[in-house]
């Protein structure tokens, strides 16, 4: 058991009694990447997250590891080149959480892209992103475009472009990076909030004081350096430091909606421009659903639980009906939705979609290191950048020397499958292995595809679970026990949203089995009556928000 909830008290004991080279504030993909890079180099690493891992931005994205084709329109060539290279590394190191996905880019008369500009743009994209030959762009005529996706608007259709992006489970990508960091020696804990910094006699940051969000306990964590990787909360965290620059974040909100494929039978991922403002958005099939997004509006409200407004939902429904008129989607067809906040670096006078997604590292006089901005795809390179600086500071100030970054060729947890080319073969071999555990072939394939080289651990749990009177399906029970033992799940929302994604893509499972899952978690984790009531209400609020959003007006500038 690696990131085990059952070891929570032992982890807290270590955090209280050790002195670390670095403590990282923030358990999203950026913090996870930094923890992996630093621990792989041999640093003594601690990481705390005030909510659950990936609960903020890192579970609320479009769920693509992509090279950012739209950034070519803004001439952000460097962003496209870097993220293109990085997405290939992400795929190679974690093929169980990353899947190549052919995208269709339809071209219509009067639309954003013409034949020449599309062909040129995709060719540049292939070159900048270092796309391998089998995945390079293909230009299609109107007939071929409709063969790829018959639902696309036929009126004015001139053809299309086909290119490859990589679909991911953003929250699972984060947790797998976190698990590998723990295997490399990092001490990691969620539901633990950094409340203030501590300083030495020279006014240099030498640790943080934290509060356990489960039982209210407070304690200090001592470290030589502190990294603020708290995403949307970057400004709040560093406001507690006496030394800060004049930079600040500008938050924007992105909303996605999910519709069952019985209503929206999307067979092909489509990247298309909207009628209202010409923005480019995605429609992507996944697990019998089609999800569409994202919006891009300035946001100044609650970062902990951003919600779709009716205006957001209407915008996306209108976009669906513009590009896929036969669907005739309505607000009632939305099964679930989510909203995420992008922590972008303020650029005065720019619209939300125009603000650069580039990351920056800020170093205060106190020694506090902060990383802001960036994209999911570039998490590994962002970590390399800030840990290189961290390594220099630890050498100059403490005489410590560490290895260089080796994460380019380091599989994340579950990624020890012999490389992406071997992944399908690996899955089939695991399905055969599962016969010895008397596990259904479909369940075995699900475990192997989703958990990669960790699948054997789930097979062992499933074997014992066959005889449990759990009242829930074997796969759900197995994933629940595994996530408690290995992925630090403590609350039902941790499990249903970020470890399985069921709240978004299989909400019927959540509605049917939530009470029994909470009963089992109560048994395994020893919830008090107060905790059980609290977490039951918390899950119901999440269900209500996913199903209906809210009717707050969008923030106007």
Coordinates of C-alpha atoms in Angstrom, one line a residue:
X1 CA 0.0 0.0 0.0
X2 CA 1.5 3.3 -1.1
X3 CA -0.7 6.3 -0.6
X4 CA -2.9 4.6 1.9
X5 CA -5.5 6.4 3.9
X6 CA -5.0 3.7 6.5
X7 CA -1.4 5.1 7.1
X8 CA -2.6 8.6 7.6
X9 CA -1.5 8.9 11.2
X10 CA 2.0 7.5 10.4
X11 CA 2.3 10.0 7.5
X12 CA 1.4 12.8 9.9
X13 CA 4.0 11.6 12.4
X14 CA 6.6 11.8 9.7
X15 CA 5.6 15.3 8.6
X16 CA 5.8 16.5 12.2
X17 CA 9.2 15.0 13.0
X18 CA 11.3 15.2 9.8
X19 CA 13.1 18.2 8.2
X20 CA 12.6 18.2 4.5
X21 CA 14.6 19.7 1.6
X22 CA 11.3 21.1 0.2
X23 CA 7.7 21.1 1.1
X24 CA 5.2 21.6 -1.7
X25 CA 1.9 23.4 -1.2
X26 CA -0.7 22.0 -3.7
X27 CA -1.7 18.6 -4.8
X28 CA -2.8 19.2 -8.4
X29 CA -0.8 18.0 -11.5
X30 CA 1.8 20.8 -11.0
X31 CA 2.5 19.9 -7.4
X32 CA 2.5 16.2 -8.2
X33 CA 5.0 16.7 -11.0
X34 CA 7.3 18.7 -8.8
X35 CA 7.1 16.0 -6.1
X36 CA 8.1 13.3 -8.6
X37 CA 10.9 15.3 -10.1
X38 CA 12.4 16.4 -6.8
X39 CA 12.1 13.0 -5.1
X40 CA 13.5 11.2 -8.2
X41 CA 16.6 13.5 -7.9
X42 CA 17.1 12.4 -4.3
X43 CA 15.6 15.3 -2.4
X44 CA 13.6 14.8 0.8
X45 CA 10.2 15.9 -0.2
X46 CA 6.9 16.7 1.5
X47 CA 3.6 17.7 -0.2
X48 CA 0.3 18.8 1.3
X49 CA -3.0 19.5 -0.4
X50 CA -5.9 21.3 1.4
X51 CA -8.6 19.3 -0.5
X52 CA -8.3 16.0 -2.3
X53 CA -5.6 15.5 -4.9
X54 CA -6.6 17.2 -8.3
X55 CA -9.8 18.6 -6.7
X56 CA -9.2 22.0 -8.2
X57 CA -8.2 22.6 -11.8
X58 CA -6.6 19.2 -12.4
X59 CA -9.9 17.3 -12.4
X60 CA -11.9 19.9 -14.2
X61 CA -10.1 20.2 -17.6
X62 CA -11.2 19.1 -21.1
X63 CA -9.4 15.9 -20.3
X64 CA -6.9 16.2 -23.2
X65 CA -3.2 16.1 -23.2
X66 CA -3.0 18.3 -26.3
X67 CA -0.5 20.5 -28.1
X68 CA -2.8 23.5 -28.3
X69 CA -3.7 23.8 -31.9
X70 CA -5.7 27.0 -31.2
X71 CA -2.6 28.7 -29.9
X72 CA -1.3 28.8 -33.5
X73 CA -4.1 31.4 -34.1
X74 CA -2.5 33.6 -31.4
X75 CA 1.0 32.9 -32.8
X76 CA 2.1 31.2 -29.6
X77 CA 4.5 29.0 -31.5
X78 CA 6.6 28.2 -28.5
X79 CA 3.7 27.0 -26.4
X80 CA 2.6 24.7 -29.3
X81 CA 6.2 23.3 -29.7
X82 CA 6.8 22.7 -26.1
X83 CA 3.4 21.1 -25.2
X84 CA 3.5 19.0 -28.4
X85 CA 6.8 17.5 -27.3
X86 CA 5.6 17.0 -23.7
X87 CA 2.3 15.3 -24.7
X88 CA 4.3 12.5 -26.4
X89 CA 6.3 12.1 -23.1
X90 CA 3.1 12.0 -21.1
X91 CA 1.7 9.3 -23.3
X92 CA 4.8 7.2 -23.3
X93 CA 5.1 7.3 -19.5
X94 CA 1.4 6.6 -18.8
X95 CA -0.4 4.9 -21.7
X96 CA -3.0 3.6 -19.2
X97 CA -4.2 7.2 -18.6
X98 CA -3.6 8.6 -22.0
X99 CA -5.1 7.5 -25.3
X100 CA -4.6 8.8 -28.9
X101 CA -7.8 10.4 -30.2
X102 CA -8.4 11.4 -33.8
X103 CA -9.9 14.8 -34.0
X104 CA -12.0 16.1 -36.9
X105 CA -11.8 19.8 -37.7
X106 CA -14.7 20.5 -40.1
X107 CA -14.5 23.5 -42.5
X108 CA -17.6 25.5 -43.4
X109 CA -18.1 28.4 -45.7
X110 CA -17.6 31.6 -43.6
X111 CA -16.1 29.6 -40.7
X112 CA -12.8 30.2 -38.9
X113 CA -10.8 27.9 -41.0
X114 CA -10.5 27.6 -44.8
X115 CA -8.9 24.7 -46.7
X116 CA -5.6 26.4 -47.2
X117 CA -5.3 27.8 -43.6
X118 CA -6.4 24.5 -42.1
X119 CA -3.9 22.5 -44.2
X120 CA -1.1 24.9 -43.3
X121 CA -2.1 25.1 -39.7
X122 CA -2.2 21.4 -39.2
X123 CA 1.1 20.9 -41.1
X124 CA 2.7 23.5 -38.8
X125 CA 1.2 21.8 -35.8
X126 CA 2.6 18.4 -36.9
X127 CA 6.0 19.9 -37.3
X128 CA 6.1 22.0 -34.2
X129 CA 4.6 19.2 -32.0
X130 CA 6.9 16.5 -33.5
X131 CA 3.9 14.4 -34.4
X132 CA 4.9 10.8 -35.5
X133 CA 4.1 9.9 -39.1
X134 CA 1.1 7.6 -38.4
X135 CA -0.6 10.5 -36.5
X136 CA 0.0 13.3 -38.9
X137 CA -2.8 15.4 -40.4
X138 CA -5.1 14.3 -43.2
X139 CA -7.2 16.6 -45.3
X140 CA -10.7 15.4 -46.2
X141 CA -13.3 16.5 -48.7
X142 CA -16.9 17.0 -47.6
X143 CA -18.0 13.4 -48.3
X144 CA -15.1 12.0 -46.3
X145 CA -15.8 14.4 -43.5
X146 CA -19.4 13.2 -43.2
X147 CA -18.2 9.6 -43.3
X148 CA -16.1 10.4 -40.3
X149 CA -19.0 12.1 -38.4
X150 CA -22.4 12.1 -40.1
X151 CA -23.9 14.5 -37.5
X152 CA -21.7 17.4 -38.6
X153 CA -23.6 20.3 -40.2
X154 CA -23.9 19.7 -44.0
X155 CA -24.9 23.2 -45.0
X156 CA -21.8 25.0 -46.3
X157 CA -19.5 22.1 -45.5
X158 CA -16.3 22.4 -47.6
X159 CA -14.3 19.5 -46.0
X160 CA -12.3 18.9 -42.9
X161 CA -8.9 18.2 -41.4
X162 CA -8.1 15.1 -39.3
X163 CA -5.3 15.2 -36.7
X164 CA -4.5 13.4 -33.4
X165 CA -4.8 14.7 -29.8
X166 CA -4.5 12.6 -26.6
X167 CA -7.5 12.0 -24.4
X168 CA -6.7 11.6 -20.7
X169 CA -8.3 11.2 -17.3
X170 CA -6.8 14.3 -15.7
X171 CA -7.5 13.3 -12.1
X172 CA -6.1 9.8 -12.6
X173 CA -3.0 11.2 -14.3
X174 CA -2.4 13.4 -11.3
X175 CA -2.8 10.5 -8.8
X176 CA -0.6 8.2 -10.8
X177 CA 2.2 10.9 -10.8
X178 CA 1.7 11.3 -7.1
X179 CA 1.9 7.6 -6.4
X180 CA 5.2 7.4 -8.3
X181 CA 6.5 10.3 -6.3
X182 CA 5.6 8.5 -3.1
X183 CA 7.4 5.4 -4.3
X184 CA 10.5 7.6 -4.9
X185 CA 10.4 8.7 -1.2
X186 CA 8.0 11.7 -1.1
X187 CA 5.8 12.1 2.0
X188 CA 2.4 13.1 0.8
X189 CA -0.9 14.0 2.5
X190 CA -4.3 15.3 1.2
X191 CA -7.0 17.2 3.2
X192 CA -4.2 19.1 4.9
X193 CA -4.2 22.9 4.5
X194 CA -1.1 25.2 4.7
X195 CA -2.2 28.1 7.0
X196 CA 1.0 30.1 7.3
X197 CA 4.7 30.1 6.7
X198 CA 7.4 29.9 9.3
X199 CA 10.7 31.8 9.1
X200 CA 14.2 31.6 10.5
X201 CA 16.1 34.5 12.2
X202 CA 17.1 35.8 8.7
X203 CA 13.5 36.0 7.7
X204 CA 13.9 33.2 5.2
X205 CA 11.0 30.7 4.9
X206 CA 11.8 27.5 6.7
X207 CA 8.5 25.6 6.6
X208 CA 4.8 25.9 7.0
X209 CA 2.1 25.4 9.6
X210 CA -0.7 23.1 8.5
X211 CA -4.2 22.2 9.6
X212 CA -5.7 18.7 9.2
X213 CA -9.0 19.3 7.4
X214 CA -10.5 16.1 8.8
X215 CA -9.9 16.5 12.6
X216 CA -8.7 20.1 12.9
X217 CA -5.2 19.2 14.3
X218 CA -2.5 21.8 13.6
X219 CA 1.3 21.2 13.4
X220 CA 4.4 22.6 11.7
X221 CA 6.4 21.0 8.9
X222 CA 10.1 22.0 8.7
X223 CA 11.9 22.4 5.4
X224 CA 14.8 24.2 3.8
X225 CA 12.6 25.5 1.0
X226 CA 8.9 25.9 0.2
X227 CA 7.3 25.8 -3.2
X228 CA 3.8 27.3 -3.8
X229 CA 2.2 25.2 -6.5
X230 CA -1.4 25.9 -5.4
X231 CA -2.9 26.8 -8.8
X232 CA -5.9 29.1 -8.4
X233 CA -4.9 29.7 -4.8
X234 CA -1.3 30.9 -5.7
X235 CA -2.1 34.6 -4.7
X236 CA -3.8 33.7 -1.5
X237 CA -1.0 31.4 -0.4
X238 CA 1.8 33.9 -1.1
X239 CA -0.2 36.8 0.5
X240 CA 1.0 35.2 3.8
X241 CA 4.6 36.0 2.8
X242 CA 6.1 39.4 3.5
X243 CA 7.9 39.4 0.1
X244 CA 5.9 39.3 -3.1
X245 CA 6.2 40.7 -6.6
X246 CA 3.6 42.8 -8.5
X247 CA 2.5 39.8 -10.6
X248 CA -0.9 38.3 -10.0
X249 CA -3.3 35.7 -11.4
X250 CA -6.4 36.3 -13.6
X251 CA -8.8 33.4 -13.3
X252 CA -11.0 32.2 -16.1
X253 CA -13.7 29.6 -16.0
X254 CA -14.2 26.6 -18.3
X255 CA -17.5 24.6 -18.3
X256 CA -18.2 21.2 -19.9
X257 CA -21.5 19.4 -20.3
X258 CA -22.2 15.7 -20.7
X259 CA -25.0 14.2 -22.8
X260 CA -25.8 10.5 -23.3
X261 CA -25.0 9.1 -26.7
X262 CA -28.5 7.8 -27.1
X263 CA -29.4 11.5 -27.5
X264 CA -26.1 12.7 -29.0
X265 CA -24.6 9.7 -30.9
X266 CA -21.2 11.2 -31.5
X267 CA -18.8 8.7 -33.0
X268 CA -15.8 10.9 -33.6
X269 CA -14.1 13.6 -31.6
X270 CA -14.8 17.0 -33.2
X271 CA -13.0 20.4 -32.8
X272 CA -15.2 23.1 -34.1
X273 CA -15.9 26.9 -34.0
X274 CA -19.0 28.3 -32.4
X275 CA -21.5 30.5 -34.2
X276 CA -21.8 33.0 -31.4
X277 CA -18.2 34.1 -31.1
X278 CA -16.0 31.9 -33.3
X279 CA -14.3 30.2 -30.3
X280 CA -13.0 26.7 -30.8
X281 CA -14.5 24.0 -28.6
X282 CA -14.4 20.2 -28.4
X283 CA -17.1 17.5 -28.6
X284 CA -15.6 14.1 -27.5
X285 CA -17.2 10.7 -27.1
X286 CA -16.3 8.8 -23.9
X287 CA -17.9 5.8 -22.1
X288 CA -21.2 6.0 -23.9
X289 CA -21.5 9.7 -23.4
X290 CA -20.5 12.8 -25.4
X291 CA -19.0 15.7 -23.5
X292 CA -18.7 19.3 -24.9
X293 CA -16.6 22.2 -23.8
X294 CA -15.1 24.5 -22.9
X295 CA -16.3 28.0 -22.2
X296 CA -13.8 30.7 -21.4
X297 CA -15.0 33.6 -19.2
X298 CA -13.4 35.7 -16.4
X299 CA -14.2 34.4 -13.0
X300 CA -14.1 36.0 -9.5
X301 CA -16.3 33.8 -7.4
X302 CA -15.7 30.7 -5.2
X303 CA -12.6 28.8 -6.4
X304 CA -13.3 25.7 -4.3
X305 CA -16.6 24.9 -6.1
X306 CA -17.0 26.8 -9.4
X307 CA -20.4 26.1 -11.0
X308 CA -21.8 26.3 -14.5
X309 CA -24.3 29.1 -15.0
X310 CA -27.4 28.8 -17.1
X311 CA -25.6 31.1 -19.6
X312 CA -22.7 28.7 -19.8
X313 CA -25.1 25.8 -20.4
X314 CA -27.0 27.7 -23.1
X315 CA -23.7 28.6 -24.8
X316 CA -22.7 25.0 -25.1
X317 CA -26.2 23.7 -26.1
X318 CA -26.3 26.4 -28.8
X319 CA -22.9 25.4 -30.0
X320 CA -24.0 21.7 -30.3
X321 CA -27.1 22.6 -32.3
X322 CA -25.1 24.9 -34.6
X323 CA -22.5 22.2 -35.5
X324 CA -24.7 19.2 -35.1
X325 CA -28.2 20.4 -36.0
X326 CA -29.8 17.0 -36.2
X327 CA -29.2 16.4 -32.5
X328 CA -31.6 19.1 -31.4
X329 CA -30.1 19.2 -27.9
X330 CA -31.9 20.9 -25.1
X331 CA -30.9 21.8 -21.5
X332 CA -32.9 18.8 -20.3
X333 CA -30.5 16.5 -22.1
X334 CA -27.6 17.5 -19.9
X335 CA -26.8 14.5 -17.6
X336 CA -23.9 16.1 -15.8
X337 CA -21.5 19.0 -16.0
X338 CA -18.4 20.4 -14.4
X339 CA -16.7 23.8 -14.2
X340 CA -13.0 24.5 -13.7
X341 CA -10.9 27.5 -13.0
X342 CA -7.8 28.3 -15.0
X343 CA -5.0 30.1 -13.0
X344 CA -3.6 32.4 -15.7
X345 CA -1.1 35.2 -15.3
X346 CA -2.8 38.6 -15.6
X347 CA -2.3 40.4 -18.9
X348 CA -4.2 43.7 -18.9
X349 CA -6.6 44.4 -21.7
X350 CA -6.7 40.8 -23.0
X351 CA -9.9 38.7 -23.4
X352 CA -9.9 35.3 -21.5
X353 CA -9.1 33.2 -24.6
X354 CA -6.1 35.5 -25.5
X355 CA -4.3 35.3 -22.2
X356 CA -1.1 33.2 -22.5
X357 CA -1.1 29.7 -21.0
X358 CA 2.7 30.0 -20.4
X359 CA 4.0 29.3 -16.9
X360 CA 6.3 31.5 -14.8
X361 CA 8.4 30.9 -11.7
X362 CA 8.6 33.7 -9.1
X363 CA 11.2 33.8 -6.3
X364 CA 10.6 36.0 -3.3
X365 CA 13.2 37.7 -1.0
X366 CA 12.0 35.2 1.7
X367 CA 13.1 32.3 -0.5
X368 CA 9.6 31.2 -1.3
X369 CA 9.3 29.7 -4.8
X370 CA 6.0 30.1 -6.6
X371 CA 5.0 28.5 -9.9
X372 CA 2.0 30.0 -11.7
X373 CA 0.1 29.5 -15.0
X374 CA 0.8 26.6 -17.4
X375 CA -1.1 23.7 -18.8
X376 CA -1.9 20.2 -17.8
X377 CA 0.2 18.9 -20.8
X378 CA 3.3 20.8 -19.7
X379 CA 3.3 19.6 -16.1
X380 CA 6.6 17.6 -16.4
X381 CA 8.5 20.5 -18.0
X382 CA 7.2 22.9 -15.5
X383 CA 8.4 20.7 -12.7
X384 CA 11.8 20.4 -14.4
X385 CA 12.1 24.2 -14.6
X386 CA 11.3 24.9 -10.9
X387 CA 13.2 21.9 -9.5
X388 CA 16.3 22.9 -11.5
X389 CA 16.1 26.3 -9.7
X390 CA 15.4 24.6 -6.3
X391 CA 18.5 22.3 -6.8
X392 CA 20.7 25.4 -7.4
X393 CA 19.4 27.1 -4.3
X394 CA 19.9 24.0 -2.1
X395 CA 23.5 23.7 -3.5
X396 CA 24.4 27.3 -3.0
X397 CA 22.8 27.7 0.4
X398 CA 23.2 24.3 1.9
X399 CA 26.0 22.6 -0.1
X400 CA 23.6 19.8 -1.2
X401 CA 24.0 18.1 -4.6
X402 CA 21.4 16.1 -6.4
X403 CA 20.9 14.1 -9.6
X404 CA 19.6 15.7 -12.7
X405 CA 16.1 15.3 -13.9
X406 CA 15.2 11.9 -15.3
X407 CA 11.5 12.1 -15.6
X408 CA 11.5 12.2 -19.4
X409 CA 11.9 8.4 -19.4
X410 CA 10.3 7.6 -16.0
X411 CA 7.0 5.8 -16.2
X412 CA 4.4 7.1 -13.7
X413 CA 2.7 4.6 -11.4
X414 CA 0.9 1.9 -13.5
X415 CA 3.0 2.8 -16.5
X416 CA 5.5 -0.1 -16.3
X417 CA 3.9 -1.8 -19.3
X418 CA 6.8 -1.9 -21.8
X419 CA 6.0 1.4 -23.5
X420 CA 3.0 2.7 -25.3
X421 CA 3.5 0.4 -28.3
X422 CA 3.2 -2.6 -26.1
X423 CA 0.2 -1.5 -24.1
X424 CA -2.5 -3.3 -26.0
X425 CA -0.5 -6.5 -25.7
X426 CA 0.0 -5.9 -22.0
X427 CA -3.7 -5.5 -21.5
X428 CA -4.5 -8.8 -23.3
X429 CA -1.8 -10.6 -21.2
X430 CA -3.3 -9.2 -18.0
X431 CA -6.8 -10.4 -19.1
X432 CA -5.3 -13.9 -19.5
X433 CA -3.7 -13.6 -16.0
X434 CA -7.0 -12.7 -14.5
X435 CA -8.4 -16.1 -15.3
X436 CA -6.4 -17.5 -12.4
X437 CA -8.4 -15.1 -10.1
X438 CA -11.7 -16.2 -11.7
X439 CA -12.4 -12.6 -12.7
X440 CA -14.8 -11.7 -15.5
X441 CA -13.0 -10.8 -18.7
X442 CA -14.6 -7.4 -19.1
X443 CA -13.8 -6.4 -15.6
X444 CA -10.2 -7.7 -16.0
X445 CA -9.8 -5.6 -19.2
X446 CA -11.2 -2.6 -17.4
X447 CA -8.7 -2.9 -14.6
X448 CA -5.8 -3.5 -16.9
X449 CA -6.7 -0.6 -19.2
X450 CA -7.3 1.8 -16.4
X451 CA -4.7 0.8 -13.8
X452 CA -1.9 -0.5 -16.1
X453 CA 0.8 -2.4 -14.2
X454 CA -1.1 -1.9 -10.9
X455 CA -3.9 -4.2 -12.2
X456 CA -2.6 -7.2 -10.3
X457 CA -3.3 -5.4 -7.0
X458 CA -7.0 -5.0 -8.1
X459 CA -7.2 -8.7 -9.2
X460 CA -6.1 -9.7 -5.7
X461 CA -8.8 -7.5 -4.1
X462 CA -11.4 -8.7 -6.5
X463 CA -10.7 -12.3 -5.7
X464 CA -11.5 -11.7 -2.0
X465 CA -14.3 -9.3 -2.9
X466 CA -16.2 -12.1 -4.7
X467 CA -17.2 -13.4 -1.3
X468 CA -18.1 -10.0 0.2
X469 CA -21.7 -9.2 0.7
X470 CA -21.0 -5.6 -0.3
X471 CA -24.3 -5.0 -2.2
X472 CA -22.4 -3.2 -5.0
X473 CA -20.8 -4.6 -8.2
X474 CA -17.5 -6.3 -8.0
X475 CA -15.6 -3.7 -10.0
X476 CA -16.9 -0.8 -7.9
X477 CA -16.1 -2.6 -4.6
X478 CA -12.6 -3.5 -5.9
X479 CA -11.8 0.1 -7.0
X480 CA -13.1 1.5 -3.7
X481 CA -10.9 -0.8 -1.6
X482 CA -7.9 -0.2 -3.9
X483 CA -8.4 3.6 -3.8
X484 CA -8.5 3.6 0.0
X485 CA -5.4 1.4 0.3
X486 CA -3.3 3.0 -2.4
X487 CA -4.8 6.4 -3.5
X488 CA -5.6 8.1 -0.2
X489 CA -9.4 8.3 -0.7
X490 CA -11.1 9.5 2.4
X491 CA -14.4 11.0 1.3
X492 CA -17.1 9.6 -1.0
X493 CA -16.5 12.6 -3.4
X494 CA -12.8 11.6 -3.6
X495 CA -13.9 8.2 -5.0
X496 CA -16.9 9.1 -7.2
X497 CA -15.4 12.2 -8.8
X498 CA -11.6 12.0 -8.9
X499 CA -10.7 8.3 -8.7
X500 CA -13.4 6.9 -11.0
X501 CA -15.0 9.9 -12.8
X502 CA -18.4 8.3 -12.3
X503 CA -20.1 11.5 -11.2
X504 CA -19.5 12.9 -14.8
X505 CA -19.7 9.8 -17.0
X506 CA -21.7 7.2 -15.1
X507 CA -23.8 9.2 -12.8
X508 CA -26.4 6.4 -12.6
X509 CA -23.9 4.3 -10.7
X510 CA -23.4 7.1 -8.2
X511 CA -27.2 7.4 -7.7
X512 CA -27.7 3.7 -7.3
X513 CA -24.8 2.7 -5.1
X514 CA -23.8 5.9 -3.2
X515 CA -25.5 4.9 0.1
X516 CA -23.9 1.4 0.1
X517 CA -20.5 2.9 -0.8
X518 CA -20.7 5.3 2.1
X519 CA -21.7 2.4 4.4
X520 CA -18.6 0.5 3.3
X521 CA -16.3 3.5 3.7
X522 CA -17.8 4.0 7.2
X523 CA -16.8 0.4 8.0
X524 CA -13.3 0.6 6.5
X525 CA -12.4 4.1 7.7
X526 CA -14.3 4.4 10.9
X527 CA -16.4 7.5 10.2
X528 CA -18.1 9.0 13.2
X529 CA -21.8 9.6 12.8
X530 CA -21.1 13.3 12.3
X531 CA -18.6 12.5 9.5
X532 CA -21.0 10.1 7.8
X533 CA -23.8 12.7 7.7
X534 CA -21.4 15.4 6.6
X535 CA -19.9 13.3 3.7
X536 CA -23.3 12.1 2.6
X537 CA -24.5 15.7 2.3
X538 CA -21.3 16.7 0.6
X539 CA -21.8 14.0 -2.1
X540 CA -25.5 15.0 -2.6
X541 CA -24.4 18.6 -3.1
X542 CA -21.9 17.4 -5.8
X543 CA -24.6 15.4 -7.5
X544 CA -27.0 18.3 -7.5
X545 CA -24.3 20.6 -8.9
X546 CA -23.3 18.1 -11.6
X547 CA -26.9 17.6 -12.7
X548 CA -28.2 21.1 -12.6
X549 CA -25.4 23.6 -12.1
X550 CA -26.8 26.9 -10.9
X551 CA -28.4 30.0 -12.2
X552 CA -25.9 32.6 -11.1
X553 CA -25.2 35.2 -13.9
X554 CA -21.8 35.1 -15.5
X555 CA -19.2 37.6 -14.2
X556 CA -19.2 40.6 -16.5
X557 CA -16.2 42.8 -17.2

